[in-house]
Tab-separated table of N, CA, C and O in Angstrom:
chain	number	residue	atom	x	y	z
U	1	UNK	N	104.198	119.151	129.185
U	1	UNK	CA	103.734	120.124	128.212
U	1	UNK	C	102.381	120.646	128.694
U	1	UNK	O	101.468	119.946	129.131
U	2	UNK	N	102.380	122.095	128.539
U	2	UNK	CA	100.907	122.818	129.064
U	2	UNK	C	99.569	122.432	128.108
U	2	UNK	O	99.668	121.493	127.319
U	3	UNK	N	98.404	123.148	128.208
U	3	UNK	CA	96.994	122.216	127.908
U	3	UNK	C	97.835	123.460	126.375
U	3	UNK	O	98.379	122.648	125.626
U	4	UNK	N	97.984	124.392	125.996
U	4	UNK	CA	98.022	125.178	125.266
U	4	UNK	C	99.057	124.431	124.325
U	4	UNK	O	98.469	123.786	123.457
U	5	UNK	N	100.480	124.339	124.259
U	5	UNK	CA	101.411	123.954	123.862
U	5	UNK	C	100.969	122.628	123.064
U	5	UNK	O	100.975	122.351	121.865
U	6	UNK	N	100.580	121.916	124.223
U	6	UNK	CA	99.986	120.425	123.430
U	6	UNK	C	98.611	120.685	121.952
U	6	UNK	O	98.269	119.943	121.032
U	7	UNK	N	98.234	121.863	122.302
U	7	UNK	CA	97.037	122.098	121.348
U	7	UNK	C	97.652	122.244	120.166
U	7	UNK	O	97.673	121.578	119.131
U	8	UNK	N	98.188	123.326	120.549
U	8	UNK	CA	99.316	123.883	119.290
U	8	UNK	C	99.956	122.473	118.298
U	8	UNK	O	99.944	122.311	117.078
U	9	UNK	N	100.431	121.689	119.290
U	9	UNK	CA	101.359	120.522	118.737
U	9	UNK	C	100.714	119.566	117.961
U	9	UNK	O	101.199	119.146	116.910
U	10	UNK	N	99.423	119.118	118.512
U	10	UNK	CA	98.208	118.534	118.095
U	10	UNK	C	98.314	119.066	116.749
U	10	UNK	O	98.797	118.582	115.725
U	11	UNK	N	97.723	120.231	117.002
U	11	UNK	CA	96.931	121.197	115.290
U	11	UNK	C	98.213	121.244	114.144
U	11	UNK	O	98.004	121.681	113.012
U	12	UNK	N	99.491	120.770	114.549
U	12	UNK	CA	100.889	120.776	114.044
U	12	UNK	C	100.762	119.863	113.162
U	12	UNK	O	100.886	119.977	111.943
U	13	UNK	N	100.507	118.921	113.789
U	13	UNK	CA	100.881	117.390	113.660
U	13	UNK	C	99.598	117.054	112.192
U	13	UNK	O	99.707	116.965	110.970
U	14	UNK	N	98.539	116.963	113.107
U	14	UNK	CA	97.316	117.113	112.239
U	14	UNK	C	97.263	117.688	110.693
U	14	UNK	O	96.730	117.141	109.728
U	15	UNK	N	98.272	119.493	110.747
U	15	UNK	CA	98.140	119.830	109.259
U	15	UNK	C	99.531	119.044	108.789
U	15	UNK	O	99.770	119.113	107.584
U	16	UNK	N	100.142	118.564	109.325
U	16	UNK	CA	101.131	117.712	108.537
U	16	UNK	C	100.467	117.161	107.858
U	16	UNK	O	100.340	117.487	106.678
U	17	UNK	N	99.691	115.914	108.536
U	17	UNK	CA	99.103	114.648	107.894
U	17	UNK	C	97.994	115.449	107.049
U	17	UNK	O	97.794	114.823	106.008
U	18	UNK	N	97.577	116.059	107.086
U	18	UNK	CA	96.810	116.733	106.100
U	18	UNK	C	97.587	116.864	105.035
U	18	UNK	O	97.204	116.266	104.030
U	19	UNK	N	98.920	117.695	104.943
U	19	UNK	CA	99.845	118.104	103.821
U	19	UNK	C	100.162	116.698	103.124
U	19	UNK	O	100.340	116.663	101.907
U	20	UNK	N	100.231	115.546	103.901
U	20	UNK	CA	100.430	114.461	103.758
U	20	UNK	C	99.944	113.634	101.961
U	20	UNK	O	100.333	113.142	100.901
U	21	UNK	N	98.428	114.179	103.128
U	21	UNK	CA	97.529	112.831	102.140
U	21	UNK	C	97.172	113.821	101.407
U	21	UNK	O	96.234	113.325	100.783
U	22	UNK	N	97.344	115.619	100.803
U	22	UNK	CA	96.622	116.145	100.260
U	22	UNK	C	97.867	115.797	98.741
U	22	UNK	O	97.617	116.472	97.743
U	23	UNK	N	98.725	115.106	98.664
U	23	UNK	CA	99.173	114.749	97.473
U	23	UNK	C	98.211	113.479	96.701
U	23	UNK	O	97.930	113.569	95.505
U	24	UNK	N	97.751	112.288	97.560
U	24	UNK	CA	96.983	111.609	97.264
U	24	UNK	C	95.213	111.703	96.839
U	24	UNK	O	94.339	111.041	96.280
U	25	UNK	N	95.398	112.870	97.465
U	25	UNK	CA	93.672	113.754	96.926
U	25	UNK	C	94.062	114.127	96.132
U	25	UNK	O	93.340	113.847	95.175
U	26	UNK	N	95.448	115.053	95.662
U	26	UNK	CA	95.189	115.499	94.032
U	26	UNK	C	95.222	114.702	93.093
U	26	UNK	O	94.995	115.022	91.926
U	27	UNK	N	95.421	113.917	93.361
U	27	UNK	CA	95.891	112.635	91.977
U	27	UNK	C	94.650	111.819	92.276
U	27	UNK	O	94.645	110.839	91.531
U	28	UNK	N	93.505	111.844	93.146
U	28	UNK	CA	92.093	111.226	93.266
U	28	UNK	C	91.582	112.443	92.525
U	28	UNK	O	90.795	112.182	91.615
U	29	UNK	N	91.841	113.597	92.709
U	29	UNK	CA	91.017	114.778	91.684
U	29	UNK	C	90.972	114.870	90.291
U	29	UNK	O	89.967	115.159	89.642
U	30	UNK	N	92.490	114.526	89.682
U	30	UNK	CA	92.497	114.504	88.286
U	30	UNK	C	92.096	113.255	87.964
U	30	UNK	O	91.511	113.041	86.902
U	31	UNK	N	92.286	112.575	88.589
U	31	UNK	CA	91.454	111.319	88.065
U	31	UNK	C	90.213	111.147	87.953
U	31	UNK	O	89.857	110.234	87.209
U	32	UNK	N	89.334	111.834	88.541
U	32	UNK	CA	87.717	111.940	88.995
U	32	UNK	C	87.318	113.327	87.575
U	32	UNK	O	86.152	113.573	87.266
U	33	UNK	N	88.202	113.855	87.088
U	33	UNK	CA	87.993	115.079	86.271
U	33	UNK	C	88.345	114.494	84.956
U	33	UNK	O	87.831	115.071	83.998
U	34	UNK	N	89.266	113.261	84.638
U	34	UNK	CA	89.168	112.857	83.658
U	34	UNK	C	88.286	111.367	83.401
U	34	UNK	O	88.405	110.704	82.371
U	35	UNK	N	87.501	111.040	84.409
U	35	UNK	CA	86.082	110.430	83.948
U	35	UNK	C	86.340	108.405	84.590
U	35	UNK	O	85.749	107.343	84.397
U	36	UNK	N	87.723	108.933	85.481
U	36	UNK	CA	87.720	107.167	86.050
U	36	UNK	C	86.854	107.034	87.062
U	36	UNK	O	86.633	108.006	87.785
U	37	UNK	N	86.077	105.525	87.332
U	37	UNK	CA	85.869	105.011	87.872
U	37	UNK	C	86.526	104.943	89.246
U	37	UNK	O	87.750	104.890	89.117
U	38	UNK	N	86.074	104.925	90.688
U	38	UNK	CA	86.321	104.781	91.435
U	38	UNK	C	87.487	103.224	91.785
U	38	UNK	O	88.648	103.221	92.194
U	39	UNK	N	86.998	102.599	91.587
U	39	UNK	CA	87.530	101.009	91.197
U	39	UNK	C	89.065	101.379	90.751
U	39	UNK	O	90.061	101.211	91.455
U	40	UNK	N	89.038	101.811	89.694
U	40	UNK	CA	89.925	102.073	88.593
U	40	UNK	C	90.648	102.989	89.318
U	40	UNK	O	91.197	102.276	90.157
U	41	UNK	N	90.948	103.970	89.495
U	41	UNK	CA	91.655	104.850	90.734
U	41	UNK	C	92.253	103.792	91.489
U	41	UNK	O	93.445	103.494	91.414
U	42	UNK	N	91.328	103.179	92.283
U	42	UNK	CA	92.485	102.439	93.660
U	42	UNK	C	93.027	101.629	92.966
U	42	UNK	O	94.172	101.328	93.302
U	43	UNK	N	92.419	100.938	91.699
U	43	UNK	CA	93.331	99.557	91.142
U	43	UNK	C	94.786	100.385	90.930
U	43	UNK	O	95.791	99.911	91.459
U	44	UNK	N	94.869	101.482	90.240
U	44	UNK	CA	96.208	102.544	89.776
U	44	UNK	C	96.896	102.425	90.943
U	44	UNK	O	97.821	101.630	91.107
U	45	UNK	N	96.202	103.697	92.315
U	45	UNK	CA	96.908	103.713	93.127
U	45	UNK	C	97.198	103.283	93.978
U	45	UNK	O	97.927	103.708	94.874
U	46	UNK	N	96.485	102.003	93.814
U	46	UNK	CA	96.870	100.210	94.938
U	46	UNK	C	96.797	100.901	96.217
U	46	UNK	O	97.660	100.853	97.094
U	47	UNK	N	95.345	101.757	96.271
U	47	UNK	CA	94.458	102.028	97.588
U	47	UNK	C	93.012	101.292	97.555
U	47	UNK	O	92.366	101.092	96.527
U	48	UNK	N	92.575	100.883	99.030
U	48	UNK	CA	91.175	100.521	98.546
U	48	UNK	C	90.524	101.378	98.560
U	48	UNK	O	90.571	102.458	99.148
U	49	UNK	N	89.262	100.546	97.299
U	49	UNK	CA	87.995	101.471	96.644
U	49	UNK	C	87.565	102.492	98.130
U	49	UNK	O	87.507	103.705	98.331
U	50	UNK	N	87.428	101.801	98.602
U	50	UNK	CA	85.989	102.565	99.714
U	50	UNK	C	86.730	103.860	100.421
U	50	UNK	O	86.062	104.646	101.094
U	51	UNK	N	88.067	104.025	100.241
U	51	UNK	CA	89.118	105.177	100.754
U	51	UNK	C	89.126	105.758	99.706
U	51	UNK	O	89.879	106.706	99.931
U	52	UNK	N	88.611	105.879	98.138
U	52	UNK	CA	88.527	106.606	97.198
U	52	UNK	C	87.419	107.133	96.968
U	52	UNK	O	87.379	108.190	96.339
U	53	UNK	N	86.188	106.477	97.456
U	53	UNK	CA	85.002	106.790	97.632
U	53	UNK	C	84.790	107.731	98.577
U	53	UNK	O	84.253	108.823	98.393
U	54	UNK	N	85.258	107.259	99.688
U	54	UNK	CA	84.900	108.410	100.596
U	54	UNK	C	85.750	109.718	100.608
U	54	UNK	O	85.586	110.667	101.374
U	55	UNK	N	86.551	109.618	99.765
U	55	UNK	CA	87.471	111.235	99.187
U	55	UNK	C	86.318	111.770	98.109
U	55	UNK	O	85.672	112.815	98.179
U	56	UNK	N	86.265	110.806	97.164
U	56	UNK	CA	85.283	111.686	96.328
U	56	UNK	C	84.043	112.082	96.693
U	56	UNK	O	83.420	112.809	95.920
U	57	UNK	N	83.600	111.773	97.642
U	57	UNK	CA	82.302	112.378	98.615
U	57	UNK	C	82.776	113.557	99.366
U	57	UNK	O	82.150	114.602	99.542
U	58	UNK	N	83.578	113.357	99.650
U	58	UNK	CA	83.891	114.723	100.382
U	58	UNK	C	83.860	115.916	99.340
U	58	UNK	O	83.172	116.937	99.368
U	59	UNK	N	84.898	115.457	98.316
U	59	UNK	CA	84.879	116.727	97.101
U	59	UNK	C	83.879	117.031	97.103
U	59	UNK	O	83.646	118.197	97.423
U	60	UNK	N	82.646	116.031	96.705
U	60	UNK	CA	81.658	116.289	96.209
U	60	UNK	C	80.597	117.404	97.229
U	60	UNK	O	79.946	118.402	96.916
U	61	UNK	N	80.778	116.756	98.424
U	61	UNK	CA	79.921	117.443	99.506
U	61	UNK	C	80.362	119.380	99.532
U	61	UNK	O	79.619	120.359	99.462
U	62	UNK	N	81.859	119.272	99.660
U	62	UNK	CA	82.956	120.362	99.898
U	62	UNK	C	83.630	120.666	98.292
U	62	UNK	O	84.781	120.268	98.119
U	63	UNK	N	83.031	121.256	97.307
U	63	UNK	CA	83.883	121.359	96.007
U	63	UNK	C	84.759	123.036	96.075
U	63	UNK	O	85.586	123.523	95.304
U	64	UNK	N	84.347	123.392	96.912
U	64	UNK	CA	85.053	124.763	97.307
U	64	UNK	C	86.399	124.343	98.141
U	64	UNK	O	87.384	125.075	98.046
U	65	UNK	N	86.452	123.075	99.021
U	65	UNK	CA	87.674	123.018	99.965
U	65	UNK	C	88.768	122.870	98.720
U	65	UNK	O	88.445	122.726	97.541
U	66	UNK	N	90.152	122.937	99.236
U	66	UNK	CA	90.941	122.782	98.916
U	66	UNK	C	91.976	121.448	99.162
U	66	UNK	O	92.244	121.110	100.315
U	67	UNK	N	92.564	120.679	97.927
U	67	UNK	CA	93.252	118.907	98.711
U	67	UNK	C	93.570	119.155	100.282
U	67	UNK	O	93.375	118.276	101.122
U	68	UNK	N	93.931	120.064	100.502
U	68	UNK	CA	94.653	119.891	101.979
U	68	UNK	C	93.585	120.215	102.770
U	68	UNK	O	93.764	119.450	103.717
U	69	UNK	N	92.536	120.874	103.030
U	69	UNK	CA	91.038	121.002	103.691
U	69	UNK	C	90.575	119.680	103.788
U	69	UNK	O	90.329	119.088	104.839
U	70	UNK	N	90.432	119.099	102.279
U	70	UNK	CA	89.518	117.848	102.037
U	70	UNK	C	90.657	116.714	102.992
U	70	UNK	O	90.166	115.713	103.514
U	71	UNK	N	91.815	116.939	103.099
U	71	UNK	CA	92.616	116.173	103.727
U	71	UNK	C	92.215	115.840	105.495
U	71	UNK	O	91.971	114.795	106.098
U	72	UNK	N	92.290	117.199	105.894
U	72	UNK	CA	92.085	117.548	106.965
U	72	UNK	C	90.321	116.973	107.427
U	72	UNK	O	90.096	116.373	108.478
U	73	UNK	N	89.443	117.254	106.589
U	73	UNK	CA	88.443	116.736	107.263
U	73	UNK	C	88.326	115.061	106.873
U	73	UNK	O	87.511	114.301	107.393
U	74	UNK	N	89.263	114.703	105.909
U	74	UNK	CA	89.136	113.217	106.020
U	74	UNK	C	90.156	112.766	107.456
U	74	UNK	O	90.215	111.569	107.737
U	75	UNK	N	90.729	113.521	108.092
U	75	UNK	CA	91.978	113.036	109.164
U	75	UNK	C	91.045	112.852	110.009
U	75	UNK	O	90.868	111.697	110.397
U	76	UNK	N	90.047	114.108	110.616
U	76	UNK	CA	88.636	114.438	111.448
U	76	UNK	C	88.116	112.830	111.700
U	76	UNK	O	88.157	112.110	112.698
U	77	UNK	N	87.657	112.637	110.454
U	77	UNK	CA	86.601	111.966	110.482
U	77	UNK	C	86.983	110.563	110.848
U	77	UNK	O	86.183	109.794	111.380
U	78	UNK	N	88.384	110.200	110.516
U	78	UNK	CA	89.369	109.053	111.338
U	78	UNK	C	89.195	109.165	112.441
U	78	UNK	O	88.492	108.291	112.949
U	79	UNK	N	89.572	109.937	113.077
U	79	UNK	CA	89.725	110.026	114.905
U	79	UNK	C	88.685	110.298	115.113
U	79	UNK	O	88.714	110.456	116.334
U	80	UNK	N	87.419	110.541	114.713
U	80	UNK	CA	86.146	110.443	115.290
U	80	UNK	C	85.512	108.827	115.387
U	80	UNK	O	84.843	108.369	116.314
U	81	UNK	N	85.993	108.048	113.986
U	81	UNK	CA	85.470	106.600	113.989
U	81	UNK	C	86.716	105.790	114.748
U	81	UNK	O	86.651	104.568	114.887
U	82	UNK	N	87.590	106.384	115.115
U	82	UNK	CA	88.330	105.329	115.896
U	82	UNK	C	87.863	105.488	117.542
U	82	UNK	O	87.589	104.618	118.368
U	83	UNK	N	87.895	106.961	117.651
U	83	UNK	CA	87.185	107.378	118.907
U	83	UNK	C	85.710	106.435	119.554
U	83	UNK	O	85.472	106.076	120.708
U	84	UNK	N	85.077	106.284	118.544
U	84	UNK	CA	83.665	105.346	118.457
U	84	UNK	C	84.277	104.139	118.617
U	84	UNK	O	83.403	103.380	119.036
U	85	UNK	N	85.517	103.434	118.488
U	85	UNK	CA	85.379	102.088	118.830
U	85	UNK	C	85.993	101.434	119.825
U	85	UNK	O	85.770	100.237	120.007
């Protein structure tokens, strides 16, 4: 596969997993809009806290992105800290 093709496939793949987890950001959104606790969220959606935390920071940082944006720069920020280790 050419350097181009693979880019393409990459950026494919990537807004998948974005489309992915942007079901699990909306249901971290209404939950954060009707006044739960971080805690309380992952206890529901039997995710850990600190993966609910760092979604609601993002909202917070980015309240203009959209679940699948906020998705996408939480995917980013994976392959940057795995990249680091």
């Amino acid at each position: 596969m050419n350097k181009v093709a693979q880019l393409f496939y990459d950026e494919g793949i990537e807004m998948g997993l974005a489309k992915g987890k942007a079901d699990l950001i909306r249901c971290i959104r209404k939950k954060i809009k009707k006044g739960y606790a971080a805690i309380e969220i992952a206890e529901v959606l039997e995710i850990d806290v600190l993966h609910v935390k760092q979604i609601a920071v993002l909202m917070q940082n980015y309240p203009e992105d959209t679940d699948v944006e906020i998705a996408a720069r939480l995917l980013r920020g994976e392959k940057q800290e795995q990249a680091v280790r």
